[in-house]
């Protein structure tokens, strides 16, 4: 159990923003919490699950997670949901309707924007969802504010009958700061009260609630103007004043300590009157917001002059001091300080790759060998790395669960150049359960000629190894029902004879099975079944080594892609026909090798052997 869970009230703890939010959620008396893992929000639910007196779950996707939280709120329990920014896209259908229906128990949605795209396929600004749905947004700048704001958010939600968005960014989620904590506030659960006009969102019932939603936004505007979360910090340099929130506020304070700053914690609706008050004190107002100019546009639309924003600052990435200082000083005509320089450092290039013995490598090794014959639609997960060296065996990656829909579109849009190419979709186990099942059903229903590879490594690997409905374990590691993928895809309409379950470590079987299925028309599914090497289900065995005198330098083992295999020396050899062979003599890091034997199956001269003989039990 973590120190934060065991800590006594009034303790001071060093907490990340994610851990601080979990503590605040628990102290707010929340009963129901749900999430789907996604960096940078993953640790919120992981931390929250350690606390007593509440229910927490990994849901199959963000939409379901939000629906679980909505059900808890309808029943009068304070409820919480967490996700990353692209997860709110998935949850948006339920989100847009519950904003009309309103809440009973407080409902708070923490959404973590990945500013700078450290681990995401796009960079989006979740504040737009608040404007779209007419709900308030709170934006903490550090762990202490994250802890305090999430508690306030539940009070705000219940007082104004609205879900509340707590907008985070990667810097808040992962950076640690000292947090003064309190104690849990018990909150009674009123129970569900049937009210069809409110909870049955037919057009007639929804229309009746829209006026209340619009009126609520007006009340929230007044509240934002008077909120103690929004305040002006005076400054002596009045040439420019700043409007900032979240980590951008910290960057402004560091960069321009003498400038007046309107620090916003309650950022939507935008407190226009407060900005006007700041504008009276300065020559220019610069809105510093990551990433989109939402406040800037609202302020200009309200008729305010002196407003600057994205005319000076970029719309991409974090607005750190090295970005702010030259932009603002250049605008003011001040000397721009020289950029900080550091000693030259050229580390050995190490591109992202899969772990040693990753079961995905055998699949991509085989796909790479038939690369000219296939189009490969990929998905979001560790297996996205199949697009990289040495495999180069992925053509597309768009969004969670998109691989099969895209593959079907490729199949239906064949050209003269691609008419003879097979179409393959690659998706992981957690992603398939998240949003992939519908794509496979669509392939079956519309008679697509697509082979789907479900890479079941029994974990949500990319986000740190969380459990899901296909692992047989629950959030707390307890035994849970485990999805049978073969039966599931059969239920979706794939003929049983076109469902193959294989061991991805057996390279000849992998290659033969894929080749057989892509050459047979119609939908088919190949399921690999080896656990992630970092999961509790993996059992390491004796590693391998290369017998130097037997190695011919063919390089086949390098093409498997295992990071435990490195080139010991390279040689060029000219053949009788004048062509040059590049020979790569290899070695295996036995400390990294887990004994999966994929490299053994790729080695023609049989130069790879066990590091030590494996003892056989009598």
Coordinates of C-alpha atoms in Angstrom, one line a residue:
X1 CA 0.0 0.0 0.0
X2 CA 1.4 3.4 -0.9
X3 CA 2.5 6.1 1.5
X4 CA -0.3 8.4 0.3
X5 CA -2.9 5.8 1.3
X6 CA -1.4 5.2 4.8
X7 CA -0.6 8.9 5.5
X8 CA -2.5 10.6 8.3
X9 CA -4.6 13.8 7.7
X10 CA -2.6 17.0 7.6
X11 CA 0.5 15.2 6.4
X12 CA 2.7 16.7 3.7
X13 CA 3.5 14.3 0.9
X14 CA 5.6 14.4 -2.2
X15 CA 3.0 13.4 -4.9
X16 CA 2.7 13.5 -8.6
X17 CA -0.3 15.3 -10.0
X18 CA -1.9 11.9 -10.7
X19 CA -1.4 10.7 -7.2
X20 CA -2.6 14.0 -5.8
X21 CA -5.8 13.7 -7.8
X22 CA -6.4 10.2 -6.5
X23 CA -6.0 11.4 -3.0
X24 CA -8.4 14.3 -3.6
X25 CA -11.0 12.0 -5.2
X26 CA -10.9 9.7 -2.2
X27 CA -11.1 12.5 0.3
X28 CA -14.1 13.9 -1.6
X29 CA -16.1 10.8 -0.7
X30 CA -16.2 9.2 -4.2
X31 CA -17.9 5.8 -4.3
X32 CA -17.5 4.9 -8.0
X33 CA -14.4 5.4 -10.2
X34 CA -13.6 4.0 -13.7
X35 CA -11.0 4.6 -16.3
X36 CA -9.2 3.1 -19.3
X37 CA -5.4 3.4 -19.1
X38 CA -3.7 6.0 -21.3
X39 CA -0.6 8.1 -20.8
X40 CA -0.5 10.6 -19.1
X41 CA -3.6 9.7 -17.0
X42 CA -3.0 6.0 -16.2
X43 CA -1.6 6.4 -12.7
X44 CA -4.7 8.2 -11.4
X45 CA -6.9 5.1 -11.2
X46 CA -3.9 2.9 -10.3
X47 CA -3.3 5.1 -7.3
X48 CA -7.0 5.5 -6.5
X49 CA -7.5 1.7 -6.5
X50 CA -5.3 1.4 -3.4
X51 CA -7.8 3.4 -1.3
X52 CA -10.5 1.7 0.7
X53 CA -14.3 2.5 0.7
X54 CA -14.7 2.9 -3.0
X55 CA -15.2 0.9 -6.2
X56 CA -12.6 1.2 -8.9
X57 CA -12.4 -0.6 -12.3
X58 CA -10.5 -0.7 -15.5
X59 CA -13.3 -0.4 -18.1
X60 CA -13.0 -1.9 -21.6
X61 CA -12.9 1.7 -23.1
X62 CA -13.4 5.3 -22.0
X63 CA -17.0 5.4 -23.1
X64 CA -17.9 2.5 -20.9
X65 CA -15.8 4.0 -18.1
X66 CA -17.8 7.3 -18.3
X67 CA -21.1 5.4 -18.5
X68 CA -20.2 3.5 -15.3
X69 CA -19.5 6.8 -13.6
X70 CA -22.7 8.3 -14.9
X71 CA -24.6 5.4 -13.5
X72 CA -23.0 6.0 -10.1
X73 CA -23.9 9.6 -10.3
X74 CA -27.5 8.9 -11.2
X75 CA -27.7 6.7 -8.1
X76 CA -26.6 9.6 -5.9
X77 CA -23.0 8.5 -5.4
X78 CA -20.1 10.8 -6.1
X79 CA -18.4 9.3 -9.2
X80 CA -15.2 9.9 -11.1
X81 CA -13.8 9.0 -14.5
X82 CA -10.2 9.5 -15.9
X83 CA -8.8 9.3 -19.4
X84 CA -6.3 10.9 -21.7
X85 CA -7.4 13.5 -24.3
X86 CA -8.1 11.0 -27.1
X87 CA -10.1 9.0 -24.7
X88 CA -12.6 11.8 -24.3
X89 CA -13.2 11.5 -28.1
X90 CA -14.3 7.9 -27.4
X91 CA -16.4 8.9 -24.5
X92 CA -17.9 12.0 -26.1
X93 CA -21.3 10.4 -27.0
X94 CA -22.2 9.7 -23.4
X95 CA -20.5 13.0 -22.3
X96 CA -22.5 15.2 -24.6
X97 CA -25.8 13.7 -23.4
X98 CA -25.1 13.7 -19.6
X99 CA -24.4 17.4 -19.8
X100 CA -28.0 17.8 -20.8
X101 CA -29.4 15.3 -18.2
X102 CA -27.2 16.7 -15.4
X103 CA -26.0 14.8 -12.3
X104 CA -27.2 13.8 -8.8
X105 CA -24.0 12.7 -7.2
X106 CA -21.0 14.8 -8.2
X107 CA -19.5 13.7 -11.5
X108 CA -15.9 14.8 -12.3
X109 CA -14.0 13.8 -15.5
X110 CA -10.2 14.2 -15.4
X111 CA -8.9 14.5 -18.9
X112 CA -5.1 14.6 -19.4
X113 CA -4.0 16.5 -22.5
X114 CA -0.6 15.3 -23.9
X115 CA 0.8 18.7 -24.7
X116 CA 3.9 18.0 -26.9
X117 CA 2.7 14.6 -27.9
X118 CA 5.1 12.6 -25.9
X119 CA 3.0 9.5 -26.2
X120 CA 0.0 10.3 -28.4
X121 CA -1.0 10.4 -32.0
X122 CA -2.3 13.9 -31.9
X123 CA -2.2 17.1 -29.7
X124 CA -5.7 18.3 -28.9
X125 CA -7.1 20.8 -26.5
X126 CA -9.9 19.3 -24.3
X127 CA -11.2 22.7 -23.3
X128 CA -13.1 22.7 -26.5
X129 CA -15.3 19.9 -25.2
X130 CA -16.3 22.1 -22.3
X131 CA -17.4 24.9 -24.7
X132 CA -19.2 22.3 -26.8
X133 CA -21.0 20.7 -23.9
X134 CA -21.5 23.9 -21.8
X135 CA -19.6 22.6 -18.7
X136 CA -17.0 24.2 -16.4
X137 CA -13.3 23.5 -16.7
X138 CA -10.8 23.6 -13.8
X139 CA -7.1 23.6 -14.6
X140 CA -4.5 23.0 -11.9
X141 CA -0.9 24.2 -12.2
X142 CA 0.7 21.7 -9.8
X143 CA 0.0 18.8 -7.5
X144 CA -1.4 20.8 -4.6
X145 CA -3.9 22.5 -6.9
X146 CA -4.8 19.2 -8.6
X147 CA -5.6 17.8 -5.1
X148 CA -7.6 20.9 -4.1
X149 CA -9.4 21.4 -7.4
X150 CA -10.7 17.9 -7.7
X151 CA -12.3 18.1 -4.3
X152 CA -13.9 21.5 -5.2
X153 CA -15.0 20.0 -8.5
X154 CA -17.4 17.6 -6.8
X155 CA -19.0 20.5 -4.8
X156 CA -19.3 22.5 -8.0
X157 CA -20.8 19.6 -9.9
X158 CA -23.5 19.1 -7.3
X159 CA -24.2 22.8 -6.8
X160 CA -24.7 23.4 -10.5
X161 CA -26.1 20.1 -11.6
X162 CA -23.3 19.5 -14.1
X163 CA -20.4 17.3 -14.9
X164 CA -17.0 19.1 -14.4
X165 CA -13.9 18.7 -16.5
X166 CA -10.6 18.7 -14.7
X167 CA -8.1 19.5 -17.5
X168 CA -4.6 18.2 -16.9
X169 CA -1.5 18.1 -19.0
X170 CA 1.5 15.8 -18.9
X171 CA 3.5 18.2 -16.9
X172 CA 0.9 18.3 -14.1
X173 CA 0.3 14.6 -14.2
X174 CA 3.9 13.4 -13.9
X175 CA 5.8 16.2 -12.0
X176 CA 5.9 15.8 -8.2
X177 CA 5.4 18.5 -5.6
X178 CA 4.7 18.6 -1.9
X179 CA 1.0 18.3 -1.1
X180 CA -0.8 19.0 2.2
X181 CA -3.5 16.4 2.5
X182 CA -6.7 16.1 4.6
X183 CA -9.1 13.3 5.4
X184 CA -12.0 11.6 3.7
X185 CA -15.4 13.3 3.7
X186 CA -18.2 10.7 4.1
X187 CA -21.0 11.4 1.6
X188 CA -24.4 9.7 1.8
X189 CA -25.7 7.9 -1.3
X190 CA -29.3 8.9 -2.0
X191 CA -30.1 6.0 -4.4
X192 CA -31.5 6.0 -7.9
X193 CA -34.9 7.8 -8.4
X194 CA -36.7 6.9 -11.6
X195 CA -37.4 10.0 -13.6
X196 CA -38.0 9.3 -17.3
X197 CA -38.2 12.9 -18.3
X198 CA -34.7 13.4 -17.0
X199 CA -32.9 10.1 -17.7
X200 CA -34.6 8.8 -20.8
X201 CA -33.0 11.1 -23.4
X202 CA -35.5 11.0 -26.2
X203 CA -35.7 14.1 -28.3
X204 CA -38.8 15.4 -26.5
X205 CA -37.3 14.9 -23.0
X206 CA -33.9 16.3 -24.1
X207 CA -35.5 19.5 -25.5
X208 CA -37.1 20.1 -22.2
X209 CA -33.7 20.2 -20.4
X210 CA -31.8 22.3 -22.9
X211 CA -33.0 25.7 -21.5
X212 CA -31.6 24.6 -18.1
X213 CA -28.3 23.8 -19.6
X214 CA -28.1 27.2 -21.3
X215 CA -29.1 29.0 -18.1
X216 CA -26.5 27.0 -16.2
X217 CA -23.7 28.3 -18.4
X218 CA -24.8 31.9 -17.6
X219 CA -24.6 31.1 -13.9
X220 CA -21.2 29.5 -14.3
X221 CA -20.0 32.6 -16.1
X222 CA -20.8 34.7 -13.1
X223 CA -19.2 32.1 -10.8
X224 CA -16.0 32.1 -12.8
X225 CA -15.7 35.9 -12.6
X226 CA -15.9 35.7 -8.8
X227 CA -14.1 32.5 -8.2
X228 CA -11.1 32.5 -5.8
X229 CA -9.4 30.2 -8.3
X230 CA -9.0 33.2 -10.6
X231 CA -7.0 36.2 -9.3
X232 CA -4.7 38.9 -10.5
X233 CA -1.1 39.0 -9.2
X234 CA 0.3 42.6 -9.4
X235 CA 3.6 43.4 -11.0
X236 CA 5.8 46.4 -11.5
X237 CA 6.5 46.0 -15.2
X238 CA 3.2 47.1 -16.7
X239 CA 4.1 47.0 -20.4
X240 CA 2.6 43.5 -20.6
X241 CA 0.2 41.5 -18.5
X242 CA -0.4 37.8 -18.9
X243 CA -3.4 35.6 -18.7
X244 CA -2.4 32.0 -18.0
X245 CA -3.5 28.7 -16.4
X246 CA -2.0 25.3 -15.6
X247 CA 1.7 24.8 -16.1
X248 CA 1.8 27.7 -18.5
X249 CA 1.2 30.0 -15.5
X250 CA 4.4 28.5 -13.9
X251 CA 6.4 29.2 -17.0
X252 CA 5.1 32.8 -17.1
X253 CA 6.0 33.4 -13.5
X254 CA 9.5 32.0 -14.0
X255 CA 10.1 34.0 -17.2
X256 CA 8.6 37.4 -16.2
X257 CA 8.5 37.7 -12.4
X258 CA 7.8 41.4 -12.5
X259 CA 4.8 41.3 -14.8
X260 CA 1.1 41.3 -13.7
X261 CA -0.5 38.0 -14.2
X262 CA -4.2 36.9 -14.2
X263 CA -3.8 33.3 -12.8
X264 CA -6.8 31.2 -13.9
X265 CA -7.8 28.0 -12.3
X266 CA -11.5 28.2 -13.3
X267 CA -10.9 28.6 -17.0
X268 CA -14.2 28.0 -18.7
X269 CA -16.4 29.9 -19.0
X270 CA -13.7 32.5 -19.6
X271 CA -13.9 35.3 -16.9
X272 CA -14.0 38.2 -19.4
X273 CA -14.5 40.9 -16.7
X274 CA -11.4 39.9 -14.9
X275 CA -9.3 40.1 -18.1
X276 CA -10.8 43.6 -18.7
X277 CA -9.6 44.5 -15.2
X278 CA -6.1 43.3 -16.0
X279 CA -6.1 45.2 -19.3
X280 CA -6.8 48.4 -17.5
X281 CA -3.4 48.0 -15.7
X282 CA -1.2 47.2 -18.6
X283 CA -0.3 48.2 -22.1
X284 CA -0.8 44.8 -23.6
X285 CA -2.4 41.5 -22.6
X286 CA -0.8 38.2 -23.7
X287 CA -2.9 35.1 -23.4
X288 CA -0.6 32.2 -22.7
X289 CA -2.5 29.0 -23.3
X290 CA -1.5 25.4 -24.3
X291 CA -2.4 24.7 -27.0
X292 CA -5.3 26.3 -28.9
X293 CA -6.3 30.0 -28.7
X294 CA -9.7 29.3 -27.1
X295 CA -9.5 32.1 -24.5
X296 CA -7.9 34.5 -26.9
X297 CA -10.7 34.1 -29.4
X298 CA -13.4 34.5 -26.7
X299 CA -11.7 37.6 -25.4
X300 CA -11.4 39.2 -28.9
X301 CA -15.0 38.2 -29.6
X302 CA -16.1 40.0 -26.5
X303 CA -14.5 43.2 -27.9
X304 CA -11.4 43.4 -25.8
X305 CA -8.5 45.3 -27.3
X306 CA -4.8 44.9 -26.4
X307 CA -5.2 41.1 -26.7
X308 CA -2.3 39.0 -28.0
X309 CA -1.7 35.3 -28.1
X310 CA -0.9 33.0 -30.9
X311 CA 0.3 36.0 -33.0
X312 CA 3.3 35.8 -30.6
X313 CA 3.3 32.3 -29.3
X314 CA 3.2 28.8 -31.1
X315 CA 0.1 26.7 -31.1
X316 CA 2.2 23.5 -30.7
X317 CA 3.9 22.1 -27.6
X318 CA 4.6 23.4 -24.2
X319 CA 5.1 27.2 -23.6
X320 CA 8.2 26.9 -21.6
X321 CA 10.6 29.8 -20.7
X322 CA 12.8 29.1 -23.7
X323 CA 9.7 29.7 -25.9
X324 CA 8.2 32.6 -23.9
X325 CA 11.2 34.8 -23.2
X326 CA 12.4 35.4 -26.8
X327 CA 8.9 35.8 -28.1
X328 CA 7.8 38.4 -25.5
X329 CA 11.1 40.3 -25.3
X330 CA 11.2 40.5 -29.0
X331 CA 7.6 41.9 -29.0
X332 CA 8.6 44.5 -26.4
X333 CA 11.8 45.4 -28.2
X334 CA 14.0 44.2 -25.3
X335 CA 17.3 42.5 -25.9
X336 CA 16.8 38.8 -26.3
X337 CA 19.2 36.8 -24.1
X338 CA 21.4 34.3 -25.8
X339 CA 20.0 30.8 -25.7
X340 CA 21.6 28.5 -23.1
X341 CA 24.1 26.3 -24.6
X342 CA 25.2 22.9 -23.4
X343 CA 28.3 20.8 -24.2
X344 CA 27.9 18.7 -27.3
X345 CA 26.6 15.3 -26.5
X346 CA 25.9 12.7 -29.2
X347 CA 24.5 9.6 -27.6
X348 CA 24.4 6.3 -29.5
X349 CA 21.2 6.3 -31.4
X350 CA 18.6 4.0 -29.9
X351 CA 15.3 4.1 -31.7
X352 CA 12.2 2.7 -30.0
X353 CA 12.0 -1.0 -30.2
X354 CA 10.3 -4.0 -28.7
X355 CA 11.5 -5.8 -25.6
X356 CA 13.7 -8.9 -25.9
X357 CA 11.4 -11.9 -26.5
X358 CA 8.4 -9.7 -27.3
X359 CA 5.9 -12.0 -28.9
X360 CA 5.1 -9.4 -31.5
X361 CA 8.5 -9.7 -33.1
X362 CA 7.8 -13.1 -34.7
X363 CA 4.7 -11.7 -36.4
X364 CA 6.5 -8.7 -37.8
X365 CA 9.5 -10.8 -38.9
X366 CA 7.1 -12.9 -40.9
X367 CA 5.2 -10.0 -42.3
X368 CA 8.5 -8.3 -43.3
X369 CA 9.4 -11.3 -45.4
X370 CA 6.2 -11.1 -47.4
X371 CA 6.2 -7.2 -47.4
X372 CA 5.7 -6.8 -51.1
X373 CA 2.6 -8.9 -51.1
X374 CA 0.6 -7.3 -48.3
X375 CA -0.9 -4.0 -47.1
X376 CA -0.8 -3.8 -43.3
X377 CA -3.2 -1.7 -41.3
X378 CA -1.9 -1.2 -37.7
X379 CA -3.3 0.0 -34.5
X380 CA -2.4 1.7 -31.2
X381 CA -0.1 -0.3 -28.9
X382 CA 3.3 -1.8 -28.5
X383 CA 2.9 -3.4 -31.9
X384 CA 2.9 0.0 -33.5
X385 CA 6.6 -0.3 -33.3
X386 CA 6.3 -2.8 -36.1
X387 CA 6.5 0.3 -38.4
X388 CA 10.1 0.7 -37.4
X389 CA 13.5 -1.0 -38.1
X390 CA 14.2 -3.7 -38.9
X391 CA 10.7 -4.8 -39.8
X392 CA 9.1 -1.8 -41.6
X393 CA 5.9 -3.9 -41.6
X394 CA 3.1 -1.4 -40.9
X395 CA 1.4 1.0 -43.3
X396 CA -1.1 2.8 -41.1
X397 CA -1.8 3.7 -37.5
X398 CA -4.7 6.2 -36.9
X399 CA -6.6 5.5 -33.7
X400 CA -7.6 2.8 -31.2
X401 CA -9.4 0.0 -33.0
X402 CA -9.1 1.6 -36.5
X403 CA -7.0 -1.1 -38.1
X404 CA -9.8 -3.3 -39.2
X405 CA -12.1 -0.6 -40.6
X406 CA -9.1 0.8 -42.5
X407 CA -8.2 -2.6 -43.7
X408 CA -11.7 -3.1 -45.0
X409 CA -11.6 0.2 -46.8
X410 CA -8.3 -0.8 -48.4
X411 CA -9.9 -4.0 -49.5
X412 CA -12.9 -2.3 -51.1
X413 CA -10.7 0.4 -52.8
X414 CA -8.3 -1.8 -54.7
X415 CA -6.4 -0.3 -57.7
X416 CA -4.6 -2.0 -60.5
X417 CA -1.4 -1.8 -58.4
X418 CA -2.9 -3.3 -55.3
X419 CA -5.5 -5.7 -56.7
X420 CA -3.2 -8.7 -56.0
X421 CA -2.0 -7.6 -52.6
X422 CA -3.4 -9.2 -49.5
X423 CA -4.8 -6.9 -46.8
X424 CA -3.8 -7.5 -43.2
X425 CA -5.0 -5.8 -40.0
X426 CA -2.9 -6.0 -36.8
X427 CA -4.4 -5.3 -33.4
X428 CA -3.6 -6.1 -29.8
X429 CA -5.8 -7.9 -27.2
X430 CA -6.7 -4.8 -25.1
X431 CA -7.2 -2.7 -28.2
X432 CA -9.4 -5.3 -29.8
X433 CA -11.7 -5.3 -26.7
X434 CA -11.5 -1.5 -26.5
X435 CA -12.8 -0.7 -29.9
X436 CA -11.8 -3.4 -32.3
X437 CA -14.7 -5.9 -32.2
X438 CA -17.0 -3.7 -34.2
X439 CA -14.4 -3.4 -37.0
X440 CA -14.1 -7.2 -37.3
X441 CA -17.9 -7.5 -37.3
X442 CA -18.0 -5.0 -40.1
X443 CA -15.4 -7.1 -42.1
X444 CA -17.6 -10.2 -41.7
X445 CA -20.8 -8.5 -42.4
X446 CA -19.5 -6.8 -45.5
X447 CA -17.6 -9.8 -46.8
X448 CA -14.2 -8.3 -46.6
X449 CA -11.2 -10.1 -47.8
X450 CA -9.0 -9.2 -44.7
X451 CA -6.8 -11.3 -42.5
X452 CA -6.9 -10.0 -38.9
X453 CA -4.0 -10.7 -36.5
X454 CA -5.0 -10.4 -32.9
X455 CA -1.7 -10.2 -30.9
X456 CA -2.7 -11.4 -27.5
X457 CA 0.1 -10.7 -25.0
X458 CA -2.3 -10.8 -22.0
X459 CA -1.8 -7.2 -20.9
X460 CA -2.3 -3.5 -21.8
X461 CA 1.4 -3.3 -22.7
X462 CA 2.0 0.2 -24.0
X463 CA 0.6 2.0 -20.8
X464 CA 2.4 -0.2 -18.3
X465 CA 0.9 -3.6 -18.1
X466 CA -2.6 -3.1 -16.8
X467 CA -5.1 -5.9 -16.6
X468 CA -8.2 -6.1 -18.9
X469 CA -11.0 -8.4 -19.7
X470 CA -8.7 -10.7 -21.6
X471 CA -6.1 -11.2 -18.9
X472 CA -8.1 -13.2 -16.4
X473 CA -7.2 -10.7 -13.7
X474 CA -9.0 -7.7 -12.3
X475 CA -7.7 -4.2 -11.3
X476 CA -6.5 -5.5 -8.0
X477 CA -4.9 -8.7 -9.4
X478 CA -7.8 -10.9 -8.3
X479 CA -9.0 -13.7 -10.6
X480 CA -11.6 -12.6 -13.1
X481 CA -13.4 -14.1 -16.1
X482 CA -11.1 -14.2 -19.1
X483 CA -12.3 -13.6 -22.7
X484 CA -11.8 -16.5 -25.1
X485 CA -10.7 -14.6 -28.2
X486 CA -11.3 -17.6 -30.5
X487 CA -14.9 -18.0 -29.3
X488 CA -15.4 -14.3 -29.4
X489 CA -14.4 -13.9 -33.0
X490 CA -16.4 -17.0 -33.9
X491 CA -19.5 -15.3 -32.3
X492 CA -18.7 -12.2 -34.5
X493 CA -19.2 -14.4 -37.6
X494 CA -15.7 -15.6 -38.5
X495 CA -15.9 -19.2 -39.8
X496 CA -14.4 -21.5 -37.2
X497 CA -12.1 -23.1 -39.9
X498 CA -10.7 -19.6 -40.6
X499 CA -9.7 -19.0 -36.9
X500 CA -6.1 -20.0 -36.2
X501 CA -4.4 -19.8 -32.8
X502 CA -0.6 -19.9 -33.0
X503 CA 2.6 -19.6 -30.9
X504 CA 4.3 -16.4 -32.2
X505 CA 7.7 -17.9 -31.1
X506 CA 7.4 -20.6 -33.7
X507 CA 8.5 -18.6 -36.8
X508 CA 7.9 -21.3 -39.5
X509 CA 4.3 -21.8 -38.1
X510 CA 3.7 -18.0 -38.0
X511 CA 4.9 -17.5 -41.6
X512 CA 3.0 -20.5 -43.0
X513 CA -0.2 -19.6 -41.2
X514 CA -0.2 -16.0 -42.4
X515 CA 0.7 -17.0 -45.9
X516 CA -2.1 -19.6 -46.0
X517 CA -4.7 -17.2 -44.7
X518 CA -3.9 -14.3 -46.9
X519 CA -4.1 -16.6 -49.9
X520 CA -7.5 -17.8 -49.0
X521 CA -10.4 -15.3 -49.8
X522 CA -12.7 -14.1 -47.1
X523 CA -12.3 -12.9 -43.5
X524 CA -10.0 -14.8 -41.2
X525 CA -8.4 -14.3 -37.8
X526 CA -5.0 -15.4 -36.5
X527 CA -4.6 -15.2 -32.7
X528 CA -1.1 -15.2 -31.2
X529 CA -0.9 -16.4 -27.6
X530 CA 2.2 -15.6 -25.7
X531 CA 2.3 -13.2 -22.7
X532 CA 4.2 -9.9 -22.6
X533 CA 7.7 -10.5 -21.2
X534 CA 7.1 -7.8 -18.5
X535 CA 3.9 -9.4 -17.3
X536 CA 3.4 -11.7 -14.4
X537 CA 2.4 -14.5 -16.8
X538 CA 5.8 -14.7 -18.5
X539 CA 8.3 -17.3 -17.4
X540 CA 11.9 -16.7 -18.4
X541 CA 14.0 -19.7 -19.4
X542 CA 17.7 -20.3 -20.1
X543 CA 19.2 -17.7 -22.5
X544 CA 21.0 -18.3 -25.7
X545 CA 24.5 -17.4 -27.0
X546 CA 26.1 -17.3 -30.4
X547 CA 28.9 -19.8 -31.3
X548 CA 31.3 -17.5 -32.9
X549 CA 33.1 -20.0 -35.1
X550 CA 29.7 -21.3 -36.5
X551 CA 28.2 -17.8 -37.3
X552 CA 28.3 -17.1 -41.0
X553 CA 27.2 -13.5 -40.7
X554 CA 24.0 -14.0 -42.6
X555 CA 22.2 -11.5 -40.3
X556 CA 18.9 -13.4 -40.2
X557 CA 18.8 -13.2 -36.4
X558 CA 19.2 -9.4 -36.5
X559 CA 16.1 -9.2 -38.7
X560 CA 14.0 -10.7 -35.9
X561 CA 14.5 -7.4 -34.2
X562 CA 15.4 -8.5 -30.7
X563 CA 17.4 -5.9 -28.8
X564 CA 19.4 -8.6 -27.0
X565 CA 21.1 -9.4 -30.4
X566 CA 23.9 -7.0 -31.5
X567 CA 26.4 -7.0 -34.3
X568 CA 29.8 -8.1 -33.1
X569 CA 31.6 -7.2 -36.4
X570 CA 30.7 -6.5 -40.0
X571 CA 32.4 -7.5 -43.2
X572 CA 31.8 -7.0 -46.9
X573 CA 32.2 -10.0 -49.2
X574 CA 32.2 -9.7 -53.0
X575 CA 30.5 -12.6 -54.7
X576 CA 31.6 -14.1 -58.0
X577 CA 28.8 -12.2 -59.8
X578 CA 30.2 -8.9 -58.5
X579 CA 27.5 -8.3 -55.9
X580 CA 28.5 -7.5 -52.3
X581 CA 27.2 -9.3 -49.3
X582 CA 27.2 -7.4 -46.0
X583 CA 28.0 -9.9 -43.4
X584 CA 26.9 -9.2 -39.8
X585 CA 28.4 -11.4 -37.2
X586 CA 26.4 -11.2 -34.0
X587 CA 26.4 -11.8 -30.3
X588 CA 23.6 -12.2 -27.7
X589 CA 23.5 -10.3 -24.4
X590 CA 22.7 -13.2 -22.1
X591 CA 21.6 -10.9 -19.3
X592 CA 18.9 -9.5 -21.6
X593 CA 17.9 -12.8 -23.4
X594 CA 14.9 -14.6 -22.0
X595 CA 15.3 -17.8 -24.1
X596 CA 12.3 -17.3 -26.4
X597 CA 14.2 -19.1 -29.2
X598 CA 12.9 -17.0 -32.1
X599 CA 16.5 -16.2 -33.2
X600 CA 17.3 -19.9 -33.1
X601 CA 14.6 -20.6 -35.7
X602 CA 16.0 -17.8 -38.0
X603 CA 19.5 -19.2 -37.8
X604 CA 20.4 -21.3 -40.8
X605 CA 23.8 -22.6 -39.7
X606 CA 22.5 -23.4 -36.2
X607 CA 25.1 -21.1 -34.6
X608 CA 22.8 -20.1 -31.7
X609 CA 22.7 -22.5 -28.7
X610 CA 21.7 -22.4 -25.1
X611 CA 24.1 -20.5 -22.9
X612 CA 24.1 -23.5 -20.6
X613 CA 22.4 -26.8 -21.0
X614 CA 18.8 -26.9 -19.7
X615 CA 18.3 -29.4 -16.9
X616 CA 15.7 -32.0 -17.7
X617 CA 13.6 -33.1 -14.7
X618 CA 13.6 -36.9 -14.3

